[in-house]
Coordinates of C-alpha atoms in Angstrom, one line a residue:
Chain D
E1 CA 43.1 2.3 7.1
T2 CA 41.1 0.3 5.0
G3 CA 37.2 -0.1 5.4
V4 CA 34.6 -2.6 5.7
T5 CA 34.3 -4.9 2.7
Q6 CA 32.1 -7.4 1.5
S7 CA 32.1 -9.8 -1.1
P8 CA 30.3 -10.5 -3.5
T9 CA 28.8 -7.4 -4.6
H10 CA 26.0 -9.6 -6.2
L11 CA 24.5 -13.0 -6.5
I12 CA 22.3 -14.4 -7.9
K13 CA 21.2 -17.9 -6.6
T14 CA 18.5 -20.1 -6.6
R15 CA 15.7 -21.8 -4.1
G16 CA 17.0 -24.6 -2.1
Q17 CA 20.4 -23.5 -3.1
Q18 CA 23.2 -22.3 -0.1
V19 CA 25.4 -19.3 -0.3
T20 CA 28.2 -17.7 1.5
L21 CA 28.8 -14.2 2.0
R22 CA 32.1 -12.9 3.3
C23 CA 33.3 -9.6 5.2
S24 CA 36.0 -8.8 6.2
S25 CA 36.5 -6.0 9.4
Q26 CA 37.9 -2.5 9.3
S27 CA 41.7 -2.9 10.2
G28 CA 41.8 -3.1 14.3
H29 CA 37.8 -4.4 14.8
N30 CA 37.0 -7.3 16.6
T31 CA 33.2 -7.5 16.1
V32 CA 31.0 -8.4 13.5
S33 CA 27.6 -7.9 12.9
W34 CA 25.0 -8.8 10.0
Y35 CA 22.0 -7.4 8.7
Q36 CA 19.9 -8.2 6.1
Q37 CA 17.8 -5.7 4.2
A38 CA 14.6 -6.2 2.1
L39 CA 13.7 -4.0 -0.6
G40 CA 12.2 -0.8 0.8
Q41 CA 12.9 -1.9 4.3
G42 CA 15.4 -0.8 7.2
P43 CA 18.1 -3.7 7.7
Q44 CA 17.2 -6.3 10.2
F45 CA 19.7 -7.5 12.8
I46 CA 20.5 -11.2 12.0
F47 CA 23.2 -12.0 14.6
Q48 CA 26.6 -10.6 15.9
Y49 CA 30.2 -12.3 16.8
Y50 CA 32.5 -10.9 18.8
R51 CA 36.2 -13.1 18.8
E52 CA 35.1 -15.8 17.1
E53 CA 31.6 -16.4 19.1
E54 CA 28.3 -15.6 18.4
N55 CA 27.5 -12.6 20.6
G56 CA 23.9 -12.0 19.8
R57 CA 21.2 -13.4 17.2
G58 CA 17.9 -11.6 16.1
N59 CA 15.0 -13.2 14.8
F60 CA 15.9 -15.2 11.8
P61 CA 16.2 -19.5 11.7
P62 CA 18.9 -21.8 12.1
R63 CA 19.8 -22.0 8.5
F64 CA 21.3 -18.5 8.8
S65 CA 24.5 -18.9 10.4
G66 CA 27.9 -17.8 10.6
L67 CA 31.4 -17.7 11.6
Q68 CA 34.4 -15.2 12.8
F69 CA 37.9 -16.4 12.1
P70 CA 40.8 -15.4 13.8
N71 CA 41.6 -12.4 11.6
Y72 CA 38.0 -11.2 12.2
S73 CA 36.6 -11.4 8.4
S74 CA 33.2 -13.2 8.8
E75 CA 31.2 -15.5 7.0
L76 CA 27.5 -15.3 6.6
N77 CA 25.7 -18.8 5.4
V78 CA 22.5 -19.6 4.3
N79 CA 21.1 -22.8 3.3
A80 CA 18.0 -24.1 1.9
L81 CA 17.3 -20.6 0.3
E82 CA 13.8 -18.9 0.0
L83 CA 12.4 -16.3 -2.1
D84 CA 12.0 -14.0 0.5
D85 CA 15.9 -14.2 1.5
S86 CA 16.5 -11.9 -1.6
A87 CA 17.9 -9.0 0.1
L88 CA 20.8 -6.6 0.5
Y89 CA 23.0 -8.2 3.4
L90 CA 25.1 -5.6 5.1
C91 CA 28.2 -6.4 7.4
A92 CA 29.0 -3.8 10.2
S93 CA 32.2 -4.2 12.3
S94 CA 33.2 -2.5 15.4
F95 CA 35.8 -2.6 18.0
R96 CA 34.4 -3.5 21.2
S97 CA 32.1 -0.6 22.5
D98 CA 33.2 1.7 19.6
E99 CA 30.6 2.4 17.0
Q100 CA 29.6 0.1 14.0
F101 CA 30.6 0.8 10.6
F102 CA 29.3 -0.4 7.8
G103 CA 30.1 -2.4 4.5
P104 CA 28.6 -1.6 1.0
G105 CA 26.4 -4.7 1.3
T106 CA 25.8 -8.1 -0.7
R107 CA 23.1 -8.1 -3.3
L108 CA 21.6 -11.6 -3.1
T109 CA 18.6 -12.7 -5.9
V110 CA 17.0 -15.9 -5.1
L111 CA 15.0 -16.9 -8.2
Chain W
L1 CA 12.7 -2.2 22.4
A2 CA 11.1 1.5 21.4
K3 CA 9.3 1.5 18.3
T4 CA 10.0 4.9 16.1
T5 CA 7.3 6.4 13.3
Q6 CA 8.9 8.7 11.0
P7 CA 7.4 10.0 7.7
I8 CA 7.9 7.7 4.7
S9 CA 9.2 10.6 2.4
M10 CA 10.1 14.2 2.2
D11 CA 10.8 16.6 -0.6
S12 CA 12.9 19.7 -0.6
Y13 CA 15.4 21.8 -3.1
E14 CA 19.0 22.9 -2.7
G15 CA 19.6 25.4 -0.1
Q16 CA 16.9 24.7 2.2
E17 CA 16.6 23.9 5.4
V18 CA 15.1 20.1 6.0
N19 CA 13.6 18.9 9.4
I20 CA 12.2 15.3 9.9
T21 CA 10.7 14.4 13.2
C22 CA 10.6 11.0 15.0
S23 CA 8.5 9.8 17.3
H24 CA 9.5 7.3 19.8
N25 CA 6.5 7.4 22.4
N26 CA 7.7 4.2 24.3
I27 CA 11.6 5.8 25.0
A28 CA 13.7 4.3 27.5
T29 CA 15.1 6.2 30.4
N30 CA 18.4 5.2 29.3
D31 CA 17.6 5.3 25.8
Y32 CA 19.8 7.4 23.5
I33 CA 18.1 8.6 19.5
T34 CA 20.4 8.1 16.9
W35 CA 20.4 9.1 13.1
Y36 CA 21.9 7.0 10.3
Q37 CA 21.9 8.2 6.7
Q38 CA 22.1 5.5 4.4
F39 CA 22.5 5.6 0.1
P40 CA 21.1 4.0 -2.6
S41 CA 23.5 0.1 -2.7
Q42 CA 25.7 1.3 0.7
G43 CA 25.6 0.5 4.2
P44 CA 23.5 3.2 7.1
R45 CA 26.5 5.8 8.0
F46 CA 25.7 7.2 11.4
I47 CA 24.7 11.0 11.1
I48 CA 24.0 12.0 15.0
Q49 CA 23.3 10.9 18.7
G50 CA 21.6 12.6 21.7
Y51 CA 19.9 12.5 24.8
K52 CA 18.1 15.3 25.6
T53 CA 17.7 19.1 24.4
K54 CA 20.0 19.8 21.2
V55 CA 22.9 18.5 19.6
T56 CA 25.0 19.7 16.9
N57 CA 27.8 18.3 14.4
E58 CA 29.2 19.7 11.4
V59 CA 26.6 18.1 9.3
A60 CA 23.2 18.2 11.3
S61 CA 21.7 19.2 14.7
L62 CA 19.5 17.1 16.8
F63 CA 16.4 18.6 18.9
I64 CA 15.3 16.7 21.1
P65 CA 12.6 17.9 23.8
A66 CA 11.8 17.7 27.2
D67 CA 9.8 14.3 27.2
R68 CA 12.1 12.7 24.8
K69 CA 9.1 11.2 23.3
S70 CA 10.0 13.1 19.9
S71 CA 13.3 14.2 18.2
T72 CA 14.0 16.3 14.9
L73 CA 16.8 15.9 12.5
S74 CA 17.7 19.3 11.3
L75 CA 19.8 19.4 7.8
P76 CA 20.8 23.0 7.5
R77 CA 21.1 24.0 3.6
V78 CA 20.6 21.0 1.9
S79 CA 22.6 19.7 -1.3
L80 CA 21.6 17.4 -3.9
S81 CA 23.9 14.9 -2.4
D82 CA 21.9 14.6 0.8
T83 CA 19.4 13.0 -1.2
A84 CA 19.4 9.9 0.5
V85 CA 17.0 7.7 3.5
Y86 CA 17.7 9.0 7.2
Y87 CA 16.5 6.3 10.3
C88 CA 15.9 7.7 13.4
L89 CA 16.7 4.7 16.0
V90 CA 16.8 4.8 19.6
G91 CA 18.2 2.2 22.1
D92 CA 21.9 1.9 23.4
R93 CA 24.3 4.9 22.6
R94 CA 26.6 4.3 19.8
G95 CA 29.4 3.3 22.0
S96 CA 27.9 -0.1 22.6
G97 CA 29.6 -1.9 19.6
Y98 CA 28.1 -4.8 21.3
S99 CA 24.8 -3.8 20.6
T100 CA 22.2 -4.4 17.9
L101 CA 20.8 -1.8 15.8
T102 CA 17.1 -1.7 15.6
F103 CA 16.2 -0.1 12.0
G104 CA 12.3 1.2 10.9
K105 CA 11.5 2.0 7.2
G106 CA 13.6 5.4 7.5
T107 CA 12.2 8.7 5.6
M108 CA 13.2 9.0 2.3
L109 CA 14.3 12.6 1.4
L110 CA 14.3 13.8 -2.3
V111 CA 16.6 17.2 -2.5
S112 CA 15.5 18.8 -6.2
P113 CA 17.7 21.4 -7.8

């Protein structure tokens, strides 16, 4: 059974650019949550997708958007990047009401 | 949402028992207490969850007093590989995959030889 995978592992962008991060859910999981973790902080919830629909959203602006595909993989898109968007972006998958399993994350640096 | 307070860091030596205490004065009746472990450049990993009294699994024990305003994660005989950040969360039980997880800053545990 493959765990949660994320790509890329590292990414460097400049202010104002757009970025897309990808997440492959663990086999059999249909729910994906995204978290942002700034250096020295705990992960902060961005949003969650269940069966291709957004199922909840944290306190993040609309320039953070997402998609979930029929195979339950997911994308996180961030437009108009700001310096403060530099962080580790974590994806977690689950099957309906089961435990959330986290991927290794994507380290985004905005210059 | 119930807030949690934990020590920023703790130091220990291999073979010792480590107890990390978390305060959650505003815990709600339906809230569970859950602990996660995170290694550098990895996502958090579930360790243990409880509602009251004591819970034990193969890696840790969780002690929760009757008033539930605090909890203590106990790691028996730590090793160097237990060096990590430990997060205390209160909220929906682990089974609620729909729910969001609210993390604080966690406790950085450093285990030395």
